[in-house]
Coordinates of C-alpha atoms in Angstrom, one line a residue:
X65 CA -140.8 -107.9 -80.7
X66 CA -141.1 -111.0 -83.2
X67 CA -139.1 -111.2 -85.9
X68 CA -140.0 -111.7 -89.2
X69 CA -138.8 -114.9 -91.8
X70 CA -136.8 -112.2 -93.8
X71 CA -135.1 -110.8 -90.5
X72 CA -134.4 -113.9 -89.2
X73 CA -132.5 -115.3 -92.4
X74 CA -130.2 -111.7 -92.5
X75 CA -129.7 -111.3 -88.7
X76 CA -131.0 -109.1 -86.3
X77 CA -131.6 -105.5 -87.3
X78 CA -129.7 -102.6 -85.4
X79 CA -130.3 -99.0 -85.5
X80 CA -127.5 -96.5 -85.8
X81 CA -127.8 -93.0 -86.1
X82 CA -131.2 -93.8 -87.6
X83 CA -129.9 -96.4 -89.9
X84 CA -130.9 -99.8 -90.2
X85 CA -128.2 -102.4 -90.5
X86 CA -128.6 -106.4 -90.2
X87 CA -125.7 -108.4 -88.3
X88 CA -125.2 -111.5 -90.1
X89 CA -125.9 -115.0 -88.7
X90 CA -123.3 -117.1 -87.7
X91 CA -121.3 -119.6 -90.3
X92 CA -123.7 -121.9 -91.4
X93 CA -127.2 -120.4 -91.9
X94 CA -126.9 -119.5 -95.0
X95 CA -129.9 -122.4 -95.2
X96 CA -131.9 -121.7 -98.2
X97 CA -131.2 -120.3 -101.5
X98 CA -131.4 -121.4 -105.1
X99 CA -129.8 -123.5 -107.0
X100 CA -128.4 -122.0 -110.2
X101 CA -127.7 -125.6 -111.5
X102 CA -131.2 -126.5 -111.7
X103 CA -134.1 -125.3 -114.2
X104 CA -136.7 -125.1 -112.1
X105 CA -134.9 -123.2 -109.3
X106 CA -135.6 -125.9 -106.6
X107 CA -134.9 -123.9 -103.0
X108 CA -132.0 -126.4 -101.6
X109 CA -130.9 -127.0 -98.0
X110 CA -127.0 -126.5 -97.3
X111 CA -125.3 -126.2 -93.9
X112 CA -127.8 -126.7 -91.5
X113 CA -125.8 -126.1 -88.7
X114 CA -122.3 -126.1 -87.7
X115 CA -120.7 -129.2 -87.4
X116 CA -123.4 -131.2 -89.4
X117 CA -123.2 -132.9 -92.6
X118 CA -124.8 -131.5 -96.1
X119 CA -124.8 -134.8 -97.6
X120 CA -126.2 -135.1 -101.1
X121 CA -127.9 -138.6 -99.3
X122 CA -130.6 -136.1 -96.7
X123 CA -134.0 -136.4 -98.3
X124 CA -136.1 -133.3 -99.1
X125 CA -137.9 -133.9 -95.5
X126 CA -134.8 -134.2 -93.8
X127 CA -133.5 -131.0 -94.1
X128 CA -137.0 -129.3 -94.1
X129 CA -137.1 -130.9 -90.2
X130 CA -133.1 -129.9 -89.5
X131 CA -133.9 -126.5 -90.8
X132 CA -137.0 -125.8 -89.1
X133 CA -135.6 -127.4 -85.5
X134 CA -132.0 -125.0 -86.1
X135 CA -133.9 -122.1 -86.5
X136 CA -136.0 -122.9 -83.2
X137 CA -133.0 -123.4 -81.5
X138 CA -131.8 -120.3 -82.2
X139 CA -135.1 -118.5 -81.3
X140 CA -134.9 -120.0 -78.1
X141 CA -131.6 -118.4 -77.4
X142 CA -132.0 -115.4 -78.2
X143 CA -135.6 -115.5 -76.1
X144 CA -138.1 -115.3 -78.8
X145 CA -141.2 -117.6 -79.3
X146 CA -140.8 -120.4 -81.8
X147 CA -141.9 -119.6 -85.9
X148 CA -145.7 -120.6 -86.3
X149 CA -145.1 -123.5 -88.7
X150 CA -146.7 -125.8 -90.2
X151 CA -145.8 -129.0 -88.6
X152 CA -144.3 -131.6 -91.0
X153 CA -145.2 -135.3 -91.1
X154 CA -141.8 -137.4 -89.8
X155 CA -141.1 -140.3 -92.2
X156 CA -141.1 -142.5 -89.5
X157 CA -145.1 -142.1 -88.0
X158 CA -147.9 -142.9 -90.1
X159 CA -149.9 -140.8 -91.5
X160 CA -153.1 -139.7 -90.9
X161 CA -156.6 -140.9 -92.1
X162 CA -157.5 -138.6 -94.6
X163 CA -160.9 -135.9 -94.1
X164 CA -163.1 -137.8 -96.1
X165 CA -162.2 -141.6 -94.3
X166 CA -162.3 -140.1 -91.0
X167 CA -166.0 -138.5 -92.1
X168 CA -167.3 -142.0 -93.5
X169 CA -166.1 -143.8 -90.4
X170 CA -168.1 -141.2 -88.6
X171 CA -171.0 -141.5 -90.2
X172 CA -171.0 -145.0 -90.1
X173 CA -170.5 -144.9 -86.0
X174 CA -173.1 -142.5 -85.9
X175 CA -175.4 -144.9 -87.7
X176 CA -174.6 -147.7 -86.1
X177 CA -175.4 -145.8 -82.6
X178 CA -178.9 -144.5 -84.2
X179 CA -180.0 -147.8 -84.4
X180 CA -178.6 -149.1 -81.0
X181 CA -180.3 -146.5 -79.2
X182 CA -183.4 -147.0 -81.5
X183 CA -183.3 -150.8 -80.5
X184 CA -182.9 -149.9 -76.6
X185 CA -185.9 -148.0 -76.3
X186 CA -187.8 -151.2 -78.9
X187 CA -186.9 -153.6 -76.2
X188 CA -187.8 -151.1 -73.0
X189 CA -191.1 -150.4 -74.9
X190 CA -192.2 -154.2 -75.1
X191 CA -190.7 -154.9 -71.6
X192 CA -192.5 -152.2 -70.1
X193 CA -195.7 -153.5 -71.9
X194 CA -195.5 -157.0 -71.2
X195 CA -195.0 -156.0 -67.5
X196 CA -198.3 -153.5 -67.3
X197 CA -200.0 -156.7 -68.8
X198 CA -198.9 -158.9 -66.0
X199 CA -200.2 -156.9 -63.5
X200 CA -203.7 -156.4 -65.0
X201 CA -203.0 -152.4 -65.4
X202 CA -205.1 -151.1 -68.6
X203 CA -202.5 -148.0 -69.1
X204 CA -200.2 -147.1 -72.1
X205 CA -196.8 -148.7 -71.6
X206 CA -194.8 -145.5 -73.8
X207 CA -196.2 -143.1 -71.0
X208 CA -195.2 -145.2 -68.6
X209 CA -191.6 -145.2 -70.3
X210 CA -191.4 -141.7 -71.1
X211 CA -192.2 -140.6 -67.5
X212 CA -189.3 -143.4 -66.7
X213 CA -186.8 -141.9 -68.6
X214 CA -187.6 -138.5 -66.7
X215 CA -186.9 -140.2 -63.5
X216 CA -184.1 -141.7 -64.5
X217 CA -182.4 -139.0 -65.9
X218 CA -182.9 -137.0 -62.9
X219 CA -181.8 -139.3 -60.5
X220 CA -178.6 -139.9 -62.0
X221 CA -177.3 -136.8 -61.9
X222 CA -176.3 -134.0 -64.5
X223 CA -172.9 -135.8 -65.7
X224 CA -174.5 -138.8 -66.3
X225 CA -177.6 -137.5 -68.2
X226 CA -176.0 -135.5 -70.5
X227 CA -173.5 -138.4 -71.5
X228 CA -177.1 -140.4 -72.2
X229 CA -178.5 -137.6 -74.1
X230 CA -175.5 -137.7 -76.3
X231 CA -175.2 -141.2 -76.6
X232 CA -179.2 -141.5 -77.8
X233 CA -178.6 -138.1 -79.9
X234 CA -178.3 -139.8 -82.8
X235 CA -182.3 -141.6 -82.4
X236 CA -183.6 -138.9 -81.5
X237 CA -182.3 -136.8 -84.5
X238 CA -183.7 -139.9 -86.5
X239 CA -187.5 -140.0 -84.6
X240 CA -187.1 -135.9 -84.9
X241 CA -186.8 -136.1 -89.2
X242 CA -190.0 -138.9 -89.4
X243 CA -191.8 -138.0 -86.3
X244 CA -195.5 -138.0 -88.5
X245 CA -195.0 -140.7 -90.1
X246 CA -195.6 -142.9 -87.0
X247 CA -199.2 -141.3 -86.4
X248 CA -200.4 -141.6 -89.9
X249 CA -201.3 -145.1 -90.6
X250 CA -204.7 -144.8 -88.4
X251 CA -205.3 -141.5 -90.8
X252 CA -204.9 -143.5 -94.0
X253 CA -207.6 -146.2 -92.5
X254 CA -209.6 -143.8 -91.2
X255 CA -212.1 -143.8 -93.9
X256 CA -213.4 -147.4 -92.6
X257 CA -213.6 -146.3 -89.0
X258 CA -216.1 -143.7 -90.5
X259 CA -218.4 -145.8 -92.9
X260 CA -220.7 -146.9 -90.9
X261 CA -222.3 -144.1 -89.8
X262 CA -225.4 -142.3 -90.7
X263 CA -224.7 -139.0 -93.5
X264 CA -226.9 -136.8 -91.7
X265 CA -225.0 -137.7 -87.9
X266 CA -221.7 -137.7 -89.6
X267 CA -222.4 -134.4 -90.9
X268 CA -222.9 -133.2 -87.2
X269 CA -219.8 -134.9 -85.5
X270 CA -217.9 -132.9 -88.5
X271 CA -219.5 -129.8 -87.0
X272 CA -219.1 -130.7 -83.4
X273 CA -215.0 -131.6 -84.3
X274 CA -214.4 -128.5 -86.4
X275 CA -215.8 -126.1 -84.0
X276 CA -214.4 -128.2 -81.0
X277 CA -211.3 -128.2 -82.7
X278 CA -210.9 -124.5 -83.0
X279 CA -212.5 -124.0 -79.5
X280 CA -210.1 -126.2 -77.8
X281 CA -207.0 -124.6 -79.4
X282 CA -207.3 -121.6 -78.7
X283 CA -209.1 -122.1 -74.9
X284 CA -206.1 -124.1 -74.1
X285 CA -203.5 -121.7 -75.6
X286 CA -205.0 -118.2 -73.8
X287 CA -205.3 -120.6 -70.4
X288 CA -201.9 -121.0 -70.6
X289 CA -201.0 -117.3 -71.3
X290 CA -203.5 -116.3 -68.6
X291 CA -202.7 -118.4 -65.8
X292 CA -198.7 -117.3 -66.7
X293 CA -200.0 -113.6 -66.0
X294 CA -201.8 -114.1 -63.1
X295 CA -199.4 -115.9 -61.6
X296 CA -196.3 -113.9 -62.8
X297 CA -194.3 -116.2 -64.3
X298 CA -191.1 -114.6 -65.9
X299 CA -191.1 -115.8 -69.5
X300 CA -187.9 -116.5 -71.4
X301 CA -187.7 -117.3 -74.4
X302 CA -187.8 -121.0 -75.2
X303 CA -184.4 -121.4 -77.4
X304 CA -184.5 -122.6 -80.8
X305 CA -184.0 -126.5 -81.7
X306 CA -182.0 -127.6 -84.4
X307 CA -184.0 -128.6 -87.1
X308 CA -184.0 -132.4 -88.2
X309 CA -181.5 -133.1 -90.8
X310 CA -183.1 -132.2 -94.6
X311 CA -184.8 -134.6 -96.5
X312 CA -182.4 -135.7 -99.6
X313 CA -182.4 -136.5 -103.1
X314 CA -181.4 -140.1 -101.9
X315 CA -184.7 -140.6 -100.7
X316 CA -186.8 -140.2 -103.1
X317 CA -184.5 -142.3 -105.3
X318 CA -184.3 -145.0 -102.5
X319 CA -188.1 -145.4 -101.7
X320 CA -189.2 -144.5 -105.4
X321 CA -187.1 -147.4 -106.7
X322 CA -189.2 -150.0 -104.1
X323 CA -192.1 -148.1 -105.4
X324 CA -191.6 -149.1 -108.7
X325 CA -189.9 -152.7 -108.0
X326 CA -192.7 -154.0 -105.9
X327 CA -195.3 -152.5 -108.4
X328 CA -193.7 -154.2 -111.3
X329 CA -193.5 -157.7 -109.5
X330 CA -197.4 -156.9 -108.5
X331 CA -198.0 -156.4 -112.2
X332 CA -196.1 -159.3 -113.2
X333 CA -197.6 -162.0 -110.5
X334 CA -200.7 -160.5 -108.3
X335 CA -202.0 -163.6 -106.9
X336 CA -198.7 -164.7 -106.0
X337 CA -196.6 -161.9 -105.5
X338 CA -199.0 -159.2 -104.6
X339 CA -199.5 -160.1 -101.2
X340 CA -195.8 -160.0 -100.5
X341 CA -195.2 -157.1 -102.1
X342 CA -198.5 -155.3 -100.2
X343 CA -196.1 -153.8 -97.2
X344 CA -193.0 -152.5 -99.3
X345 CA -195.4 -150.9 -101.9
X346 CA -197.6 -149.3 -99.0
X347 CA -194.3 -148.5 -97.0
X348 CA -192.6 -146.5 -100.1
X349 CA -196.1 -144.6 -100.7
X350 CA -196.8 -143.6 -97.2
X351 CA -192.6 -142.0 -97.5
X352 CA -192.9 -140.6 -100.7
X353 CA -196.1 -138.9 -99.6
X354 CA -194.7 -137.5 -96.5
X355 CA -192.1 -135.8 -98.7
X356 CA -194.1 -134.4 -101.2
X357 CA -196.2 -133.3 -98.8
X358 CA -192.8 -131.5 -97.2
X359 CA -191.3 -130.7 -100.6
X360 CA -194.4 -128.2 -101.1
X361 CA -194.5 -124.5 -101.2
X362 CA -195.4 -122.8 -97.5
X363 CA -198.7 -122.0 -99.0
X364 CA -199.6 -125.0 -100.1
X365 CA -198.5 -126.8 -96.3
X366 CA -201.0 -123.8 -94.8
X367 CA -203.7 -125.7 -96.3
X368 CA -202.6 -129.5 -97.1
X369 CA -199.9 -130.4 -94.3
X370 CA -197.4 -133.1 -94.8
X371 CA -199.3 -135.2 -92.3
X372 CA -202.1 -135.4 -94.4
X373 CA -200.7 -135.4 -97.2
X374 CA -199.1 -138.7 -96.5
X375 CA -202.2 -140.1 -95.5
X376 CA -203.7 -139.1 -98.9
X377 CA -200.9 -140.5 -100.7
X378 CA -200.6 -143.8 -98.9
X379 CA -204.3 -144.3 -98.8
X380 CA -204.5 -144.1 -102.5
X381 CA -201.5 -146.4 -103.0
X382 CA -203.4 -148.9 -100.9
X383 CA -206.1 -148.5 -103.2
X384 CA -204.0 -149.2 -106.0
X385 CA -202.2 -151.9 -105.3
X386 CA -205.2 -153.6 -103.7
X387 CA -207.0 -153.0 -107.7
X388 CA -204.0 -154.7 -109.1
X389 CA -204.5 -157.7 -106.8
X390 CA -208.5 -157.6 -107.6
X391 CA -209.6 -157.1 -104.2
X392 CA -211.7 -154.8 -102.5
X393 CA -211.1 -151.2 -101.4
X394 CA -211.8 -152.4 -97.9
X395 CA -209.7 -155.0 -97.6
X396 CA -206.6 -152.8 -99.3
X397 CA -207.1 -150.9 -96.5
X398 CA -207.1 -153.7 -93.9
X399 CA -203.9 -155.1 -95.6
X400 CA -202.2 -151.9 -95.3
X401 CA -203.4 -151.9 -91.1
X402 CA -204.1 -155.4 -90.9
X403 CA -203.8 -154.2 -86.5
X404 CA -202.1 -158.2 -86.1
X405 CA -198.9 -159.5 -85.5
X406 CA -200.0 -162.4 -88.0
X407 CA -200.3 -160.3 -91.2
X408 CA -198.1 -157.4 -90.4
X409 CA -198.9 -154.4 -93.1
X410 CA -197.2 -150.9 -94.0
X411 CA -199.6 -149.2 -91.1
X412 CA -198.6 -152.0 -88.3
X413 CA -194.8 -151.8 -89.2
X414 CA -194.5 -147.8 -88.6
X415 CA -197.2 -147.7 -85.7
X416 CA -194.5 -150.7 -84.0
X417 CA -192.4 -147.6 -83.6
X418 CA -194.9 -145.4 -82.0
X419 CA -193.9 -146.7 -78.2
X420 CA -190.1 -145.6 -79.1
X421 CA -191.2 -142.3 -80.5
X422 CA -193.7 -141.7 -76.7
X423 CA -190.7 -142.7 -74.8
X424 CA -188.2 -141.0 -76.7
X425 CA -189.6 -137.5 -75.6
X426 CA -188.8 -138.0 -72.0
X427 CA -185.2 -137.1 -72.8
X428 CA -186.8 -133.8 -74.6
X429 CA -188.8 -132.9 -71.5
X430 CA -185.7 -134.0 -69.4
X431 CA -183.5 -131.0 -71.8
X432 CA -186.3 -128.5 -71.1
X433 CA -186.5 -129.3 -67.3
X434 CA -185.8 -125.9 -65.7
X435 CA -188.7 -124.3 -67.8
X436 CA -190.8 -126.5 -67.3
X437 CA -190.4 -126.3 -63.8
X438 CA -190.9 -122.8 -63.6
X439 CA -194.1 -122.5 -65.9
X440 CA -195.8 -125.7 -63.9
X441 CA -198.9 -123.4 -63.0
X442 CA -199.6 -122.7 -66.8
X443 CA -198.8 -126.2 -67.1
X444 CA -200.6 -127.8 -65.2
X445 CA -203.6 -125.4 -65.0
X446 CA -204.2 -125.2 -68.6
X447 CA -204.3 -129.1 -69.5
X448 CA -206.9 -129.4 -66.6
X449 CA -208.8 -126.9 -67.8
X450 CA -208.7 -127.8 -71.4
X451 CA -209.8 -131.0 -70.0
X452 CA -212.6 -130.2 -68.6
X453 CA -213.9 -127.5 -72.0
X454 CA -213.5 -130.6 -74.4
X455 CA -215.4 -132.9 -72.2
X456 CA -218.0 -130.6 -71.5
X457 CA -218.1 -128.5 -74.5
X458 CA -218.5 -131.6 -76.6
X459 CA -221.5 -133.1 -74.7
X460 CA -223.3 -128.9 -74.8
X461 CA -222.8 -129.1 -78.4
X462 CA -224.0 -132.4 -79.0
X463 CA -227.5 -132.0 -77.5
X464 CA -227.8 -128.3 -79.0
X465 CA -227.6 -130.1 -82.7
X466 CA -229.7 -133.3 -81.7
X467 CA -227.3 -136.0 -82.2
X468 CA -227.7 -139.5 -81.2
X469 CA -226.9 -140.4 -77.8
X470 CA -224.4 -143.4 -78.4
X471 CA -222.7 -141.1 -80.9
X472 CA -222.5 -138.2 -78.6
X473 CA -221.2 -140.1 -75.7
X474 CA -218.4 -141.3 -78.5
X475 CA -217.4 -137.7 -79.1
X476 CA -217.1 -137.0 -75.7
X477 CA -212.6 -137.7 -75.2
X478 CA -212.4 -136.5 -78.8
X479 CA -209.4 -134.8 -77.6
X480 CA -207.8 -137.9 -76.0
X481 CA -204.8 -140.3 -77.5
X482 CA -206.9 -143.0 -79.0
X483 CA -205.3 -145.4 -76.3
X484 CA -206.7 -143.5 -73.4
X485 CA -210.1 -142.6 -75.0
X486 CA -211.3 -145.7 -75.1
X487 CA -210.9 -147.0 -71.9
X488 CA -212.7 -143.5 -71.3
X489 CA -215.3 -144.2 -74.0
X490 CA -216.2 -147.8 -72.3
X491 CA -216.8 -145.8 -68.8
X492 CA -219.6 -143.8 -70.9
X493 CA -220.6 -146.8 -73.1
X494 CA -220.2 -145.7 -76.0
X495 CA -219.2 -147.5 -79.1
X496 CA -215.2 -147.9 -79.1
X497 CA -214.9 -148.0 -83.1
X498 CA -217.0 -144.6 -83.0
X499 CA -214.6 -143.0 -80.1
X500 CA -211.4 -144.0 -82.5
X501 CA -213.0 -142.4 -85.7
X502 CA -213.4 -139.1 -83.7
X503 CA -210.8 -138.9 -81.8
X504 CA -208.5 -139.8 -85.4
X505 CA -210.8 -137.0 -87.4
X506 CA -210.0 -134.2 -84.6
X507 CA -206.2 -135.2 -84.8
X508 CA -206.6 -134.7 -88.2
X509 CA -208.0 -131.4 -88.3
X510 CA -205.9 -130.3 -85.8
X511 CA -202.8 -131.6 -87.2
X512 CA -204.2 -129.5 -90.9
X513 CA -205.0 -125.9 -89.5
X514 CA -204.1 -126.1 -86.1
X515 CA -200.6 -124.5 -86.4
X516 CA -201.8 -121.9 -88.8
X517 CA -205.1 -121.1 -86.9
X518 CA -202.9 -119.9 -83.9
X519 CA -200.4 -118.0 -86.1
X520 CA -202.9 -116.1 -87.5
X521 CA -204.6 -115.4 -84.0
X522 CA -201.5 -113.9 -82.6
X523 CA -200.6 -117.2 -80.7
X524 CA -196.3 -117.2 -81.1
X525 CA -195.5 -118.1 -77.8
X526 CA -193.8 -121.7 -78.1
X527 CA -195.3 -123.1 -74.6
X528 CA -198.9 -122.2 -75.0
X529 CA -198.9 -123.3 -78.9
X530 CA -196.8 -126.8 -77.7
X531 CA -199.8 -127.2 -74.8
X532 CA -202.4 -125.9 -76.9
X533 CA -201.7 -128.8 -80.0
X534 CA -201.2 -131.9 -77.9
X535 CA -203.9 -131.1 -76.0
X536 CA -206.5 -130.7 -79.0
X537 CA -205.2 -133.4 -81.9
X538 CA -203.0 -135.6 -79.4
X539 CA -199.7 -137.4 -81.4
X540 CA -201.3 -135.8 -84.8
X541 CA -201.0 -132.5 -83.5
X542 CA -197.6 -132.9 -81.9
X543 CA -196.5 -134.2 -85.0
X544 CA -197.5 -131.5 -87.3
X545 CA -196.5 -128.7 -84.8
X546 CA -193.1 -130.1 -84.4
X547 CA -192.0 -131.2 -87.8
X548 CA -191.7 -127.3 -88.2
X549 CA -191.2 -126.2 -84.2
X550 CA -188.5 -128.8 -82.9
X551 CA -188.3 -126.9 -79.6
X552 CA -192.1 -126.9 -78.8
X553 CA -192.0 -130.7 -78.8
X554 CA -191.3 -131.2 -74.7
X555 CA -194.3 -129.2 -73.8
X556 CA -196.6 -131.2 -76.4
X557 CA -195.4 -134.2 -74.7
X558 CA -196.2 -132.9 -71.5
X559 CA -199.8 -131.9 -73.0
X560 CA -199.8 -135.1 -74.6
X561 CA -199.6 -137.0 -70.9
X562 CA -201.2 -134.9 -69.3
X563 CA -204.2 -134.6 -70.7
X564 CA -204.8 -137.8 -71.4
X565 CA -204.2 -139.3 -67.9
X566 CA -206.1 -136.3 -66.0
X567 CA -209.2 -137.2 -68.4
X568 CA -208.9 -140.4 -68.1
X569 CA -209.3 -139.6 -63.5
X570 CA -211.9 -137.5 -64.6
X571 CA -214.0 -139.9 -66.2
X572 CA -213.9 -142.3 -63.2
X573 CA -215.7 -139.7 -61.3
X574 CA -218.9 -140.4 -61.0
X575 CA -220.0 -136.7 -60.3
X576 CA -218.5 -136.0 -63.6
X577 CA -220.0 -138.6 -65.5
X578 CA -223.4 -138.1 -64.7
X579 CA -222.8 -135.0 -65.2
X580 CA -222.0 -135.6 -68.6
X581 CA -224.6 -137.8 -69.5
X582 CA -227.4 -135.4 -68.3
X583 CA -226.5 -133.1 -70.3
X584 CA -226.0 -135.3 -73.2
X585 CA -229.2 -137.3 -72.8
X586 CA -231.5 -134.5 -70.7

């Protein structure tokens, strides 16, 4: 049995004829008591042990470390576990950094890491580009990357991949938090993809996108459920992801003050300082209206999602600024996505980041391996079949409302990254500018209601709604699904891929193309 501090100062307790009695501790343990000499009743140390000098010269510490090393001692002889105490600092060592240094230095690693790991994936990106160039291969590098990074991190072994993981943890925290605003500039420009065509055919590609778009989504999310029970895949539960770190005060003080900075130079000097000032105005718009568009109520995101929001806000802030500097709305809008390396706006700055951001979820998809690996049927079954419905479904519903050929044949990889559906759109020769405008407007609306829709229809099940968003609004809807569902992001990726590269086979069939245009054109 442990003794307590108050036994231990009086001796070991006894018991005779049921009476307690305390043996007293040899000569010179008599350590603490107070001293009657001083006002404040300061405990003092005297006799530490035998033999050993009480010198009015010991320091406070001193005899705080004697004491507590005497009354060890004696512990240990008489076979009882040393006193849980708190360990004193020795004059002689250093002490330590205190909470709040060791926190900043932290941070400041941790930042310094997020930007290395941000700047790896930047270089691998362009490398991996340059090289698809060289060898004549029309395919988008970040897919290429991101299926790279899945190779890699299974070839080297467990050990090794989760040591990457946690050495690129910090990035991918950082592409987690911002994720949609790296899709949004070809949202806020969308407006000029869109003007040159026809009111009454625009108002039936807005029919064929918003009908597709709800047809697509929930065809692809019930394949997925369907195929899982046919082929009787158990279903665990995917876990939770940890959100993104919150969006702070800081920010909107940080981006609002280059809001209002490069406005007032703007103001003071627009034909000589507007056009420098064009890309940090945009840039602080297109931030400040991602978070108000996060900062509003749950209701409000049903209807209006932060995506979209953003590309409200930043649209209009072109606008603005491009009144200030007394040019047209038009070219605001190609100075905020000037698409050149010569005159680099807001739109080209963030969509320079949209390779990292591709390649960046192969380390998600290489964290959710095992389930991936045992739901490939739903997998790979549902994006070939939702494949197949958009291509097909588009061109049915294009003849069944009479719209032009050309545009119909545009519509047809509406649910294809932009990067892919071109390449697709020039095997059906159709216009490429069209193709973009469609493909950008179904992200759009898929990226607005698509997470609600399936809510509301019963669709929970994080695999099927991951599969069923990528493969209907592309990066938009992975974006918007995942900036409130972290943990569905690996299977949007997958969608993302998938669909993209098995439309893009599909359309280099020539069955399948004539197919298409028969129908379109018959």
């Amino acid at each position: 049995m442990l003794l307590s501090r108050q036994q231990l100062v009086a001796g070991p307790t006894h018991t005779l004829n049921g009476l307690s009695t305390h043996t007293p501790l040899p000569i010179g343990v008599n350590l603490i008591r107070k001293d009657s000499r001083s006002t404040a009743a300061k405990p003092r140390l005297h006799n530490v042990a035998p033999g050993a000098a009480s010198s009015g010269d010991s320091s406070p510490l001193e005899n705080k470390l004697a004491a507590q090393k005497w009354i060890d001692n004696w512990r240990s002889r008489q076979k009882l576990s040393p006193l849980n105490q708190r360990k004193l600092p020795s004059a002689a060592q250093p002490s330590e950094p205190s909470s709040g240094a060791k926190a900043s230095q932290n941070e400041l690693a941790s930042y310094l890491q997020m930007w290395a790991g941000l700047g790896v994936m930047y270089v691998a990106d362009v490398a991996i580009k340059i090289a698809l160039d060289s060898a004549g291969i029309k395919f988008p590098g970040p897919l290429v990357g991101m299926a790279c990074v899945v190779v890699a991190l299974l070839a080297v072994g467990n050990q090794a991949a989760e040591k990457a993981l946690a050495w690129f943890g910090p990035s991918l925290q950082w592409i987690a938090k911002w994720l949609p605003l790296f899709y949004v500039a070809s949202l806020v420009t969308l407006p000029l993809n869109l003007s040159g065509i026809a009111g009454d055919q625009l108002g039936k590609i807005v029919i064929i996108l918003s009908v597709g778009m709800v047809g697509t989504l929930l065809f692809t999310a019930q394949a997925a459920v369907s195929i899982r029970s046919i082929v009787k895949t158990e279903n665990k539960e995917v876990g939770k992801a940890s959100p993104a770190s919150p969006l702070l005060p800081s920010h909107w003080i940080a981006w609002g003050a280059i809001l209002v900075t490069s406005l007032a130079a703007t103001l003071a000097a627009p034909s000589t300082l507007g056009a420098q000032m064009a890309l940090p105005f945009n840039l602080a718009a297109t931030i400040l209206g991602f978070l108000l568009g996060s900062a509003m109520p749950k209701g409000v995101q049903a209807v209006l999602h932060p995506v979209v929001m953003c590309a409200l806000v930043a649209n209009a802030g072109a606008a603005v600024h491009g009144s200030i500097m007394n040019v047209s709305y038009e070219t605001a809008q190609k100075v905020y996505y000037s698409k050149s390396a010569e005159a680099m706006g807001a739109g080209d700055l963030l969509m320079s980041f949209l390779g990292v951001v591709i390649i960046s979820m192969g380390f998600r998809i290489y964290q959710q391996r095992e389930t991936m690996k045992r739901h490939a049927p739903e997998i790979l079954g549902a994006t070939l079949l939702s494949s197949l419905f958009s291509f097909f479904s588009t061109a049915l519903a294009a003849k069944a409302l009479g719209l032009q050929a050309d545009l119909a044949r545009a519509c047809v990889p509406r649910s294809v990254t932009v990067a892919l559906a071109l390449p697709i759109s020039a095997q059906l020769d159709a216009p490429a500018a069209i193709t973009a405008a469609v493909v950008l407007t179904q992200g759009m609306l898929g990226a607005n209601f698509g997470p609600s829709l399936m809510s509301a229809l019963g669709y929970k099940d994080t695999i099927a709604r991951g599969l069923a968003a990528a493969a209907t609004a592309g990066g938009l809807g992975t974006a918007s699904l995942t900036s409130k569902e972290p943990e569905a992001l690996p299977f949007c990726a997958l969608s993302y891929s998938m669909v993209g590269v098995i439309s893009t086979f599909l359309a280099t069939i020539p069955a399948v193309r004539s197919a298409l245009i028969t129908i379109i054109q018959g």
